[in-house]
mmCIF file of C-alpha atoms in Angstrom:
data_model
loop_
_atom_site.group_PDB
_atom_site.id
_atom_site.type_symbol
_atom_site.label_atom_id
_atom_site.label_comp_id
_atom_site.label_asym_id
_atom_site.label_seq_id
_atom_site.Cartn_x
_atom_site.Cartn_y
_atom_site.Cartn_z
ATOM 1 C CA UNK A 1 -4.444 -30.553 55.745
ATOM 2 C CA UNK A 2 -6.469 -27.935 57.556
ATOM 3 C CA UNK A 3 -7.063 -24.295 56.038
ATOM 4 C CA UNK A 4 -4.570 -22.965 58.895
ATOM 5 C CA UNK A 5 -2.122 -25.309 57.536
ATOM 6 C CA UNK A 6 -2.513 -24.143 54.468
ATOM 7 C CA UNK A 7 -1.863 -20.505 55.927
ATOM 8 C CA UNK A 8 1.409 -21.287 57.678
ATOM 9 C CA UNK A 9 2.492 -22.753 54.322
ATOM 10 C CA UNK A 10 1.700 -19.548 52.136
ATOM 11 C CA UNK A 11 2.678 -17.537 54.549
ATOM 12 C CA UNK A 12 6.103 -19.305 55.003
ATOM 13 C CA UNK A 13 6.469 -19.645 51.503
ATOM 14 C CA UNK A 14 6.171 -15.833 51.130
ATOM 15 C CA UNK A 15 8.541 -14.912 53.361
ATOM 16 C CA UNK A 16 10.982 -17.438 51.875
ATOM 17 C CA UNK A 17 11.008 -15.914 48.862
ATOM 18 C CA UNK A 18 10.822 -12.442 50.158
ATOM 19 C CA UNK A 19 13.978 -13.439 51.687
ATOM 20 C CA UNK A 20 15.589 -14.810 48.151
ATOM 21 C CA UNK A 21 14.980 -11.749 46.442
ATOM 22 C CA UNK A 22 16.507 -9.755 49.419
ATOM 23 C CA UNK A 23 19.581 -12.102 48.927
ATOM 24 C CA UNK A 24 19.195 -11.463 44.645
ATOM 25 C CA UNK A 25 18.176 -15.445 44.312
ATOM 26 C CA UNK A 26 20.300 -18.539 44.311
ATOM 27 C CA UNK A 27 23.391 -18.824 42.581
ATOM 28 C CA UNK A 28 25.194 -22.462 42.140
ATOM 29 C CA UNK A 29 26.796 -22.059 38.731
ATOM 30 C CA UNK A 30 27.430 -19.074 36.598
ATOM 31 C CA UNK A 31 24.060 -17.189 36.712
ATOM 32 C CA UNK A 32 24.291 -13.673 37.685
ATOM 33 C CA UNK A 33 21.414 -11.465 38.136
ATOM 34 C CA UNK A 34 20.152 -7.981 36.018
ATOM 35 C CA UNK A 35 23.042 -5.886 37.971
ATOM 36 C CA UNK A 36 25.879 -8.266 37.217
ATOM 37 C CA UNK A 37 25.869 -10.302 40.823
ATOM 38 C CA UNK A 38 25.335 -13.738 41.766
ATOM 39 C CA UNK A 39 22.829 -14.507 43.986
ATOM 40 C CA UNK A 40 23.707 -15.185 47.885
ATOM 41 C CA UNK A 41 20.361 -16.738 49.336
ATOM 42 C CA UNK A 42 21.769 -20.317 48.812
ATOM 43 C CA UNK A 43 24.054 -19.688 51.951
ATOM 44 C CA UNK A 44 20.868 -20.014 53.553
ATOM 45 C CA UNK A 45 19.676 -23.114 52.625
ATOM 46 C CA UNK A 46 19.318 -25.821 55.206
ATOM 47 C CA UNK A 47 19.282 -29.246 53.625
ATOM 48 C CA UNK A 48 20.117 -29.028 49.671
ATOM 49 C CA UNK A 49 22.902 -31.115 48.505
ATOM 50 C CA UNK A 50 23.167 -31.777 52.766
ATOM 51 C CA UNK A 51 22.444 -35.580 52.505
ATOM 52 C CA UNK A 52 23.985 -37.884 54.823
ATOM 53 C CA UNK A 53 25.228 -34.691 57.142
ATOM 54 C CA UNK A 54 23.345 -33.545 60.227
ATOM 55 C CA UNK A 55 19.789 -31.300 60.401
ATOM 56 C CA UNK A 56 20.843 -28.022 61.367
ATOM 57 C CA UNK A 57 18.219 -28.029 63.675
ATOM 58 C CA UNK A 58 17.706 -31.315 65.738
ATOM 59 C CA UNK A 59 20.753 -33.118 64.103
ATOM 60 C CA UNK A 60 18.792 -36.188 62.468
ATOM 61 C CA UNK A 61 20.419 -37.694 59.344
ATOM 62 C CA UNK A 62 19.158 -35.671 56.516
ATOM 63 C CA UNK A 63 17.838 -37.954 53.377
ATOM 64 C CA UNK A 64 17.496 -37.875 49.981
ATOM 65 C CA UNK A 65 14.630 -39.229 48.387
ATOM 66 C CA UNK A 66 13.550 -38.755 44.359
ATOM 67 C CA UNK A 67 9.981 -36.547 43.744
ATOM 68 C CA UNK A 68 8.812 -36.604 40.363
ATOM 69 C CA UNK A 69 12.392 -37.794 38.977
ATOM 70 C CA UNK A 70 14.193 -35.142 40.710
ATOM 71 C CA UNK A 71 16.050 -35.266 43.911
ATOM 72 C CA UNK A 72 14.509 -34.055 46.827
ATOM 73 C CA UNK A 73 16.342 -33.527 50.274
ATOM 74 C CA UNK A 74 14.575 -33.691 53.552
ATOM 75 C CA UNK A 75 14.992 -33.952 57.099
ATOM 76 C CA UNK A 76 12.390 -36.769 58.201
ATOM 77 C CA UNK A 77 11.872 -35.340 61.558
ATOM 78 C CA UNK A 78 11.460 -31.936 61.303
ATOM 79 C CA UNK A 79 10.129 -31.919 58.068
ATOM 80 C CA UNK A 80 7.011 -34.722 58.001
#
């Protein structure tokens, strides 16, 4: 990994969760945030719990692999 890559990746991280605390997090159960809400940003998630169903993007299959014991879902082409 090259120091630019390592630049895309902070700076897309960043953004991502700039854009989470826009949307007051992700909400799957019964968490609500400091004012009472649940959290919206999981609307914009791409591949989580998505396994089996189409990339959004280039419609590969997406897969499900386990990292570190927990489940990880991917898309193996536009994510390698």
């Amino acid at each position: 990994m090259t120091g630019g890559d390592m630049e895309k990746i902070f700076k897309a991280g960043k953004l991502i969760i700039k854009k989470a605390i826009k949307h007051r997090g992700t909400t799957f159960n019964n968490y609500i945030d400091a004012s009472g809400r649940k959290g919206n940003y999981s609307r914009l998630l791409k591949v989580y719990k998505r396994e089996g169903e189409q990339c959004l993007i280039c419609k590969n299959i997406i897969k499900k692999i386990k990292v570190a014991g927990r489940g990880t879902r991917y898309c193996p082409k536009c994510q390698k």
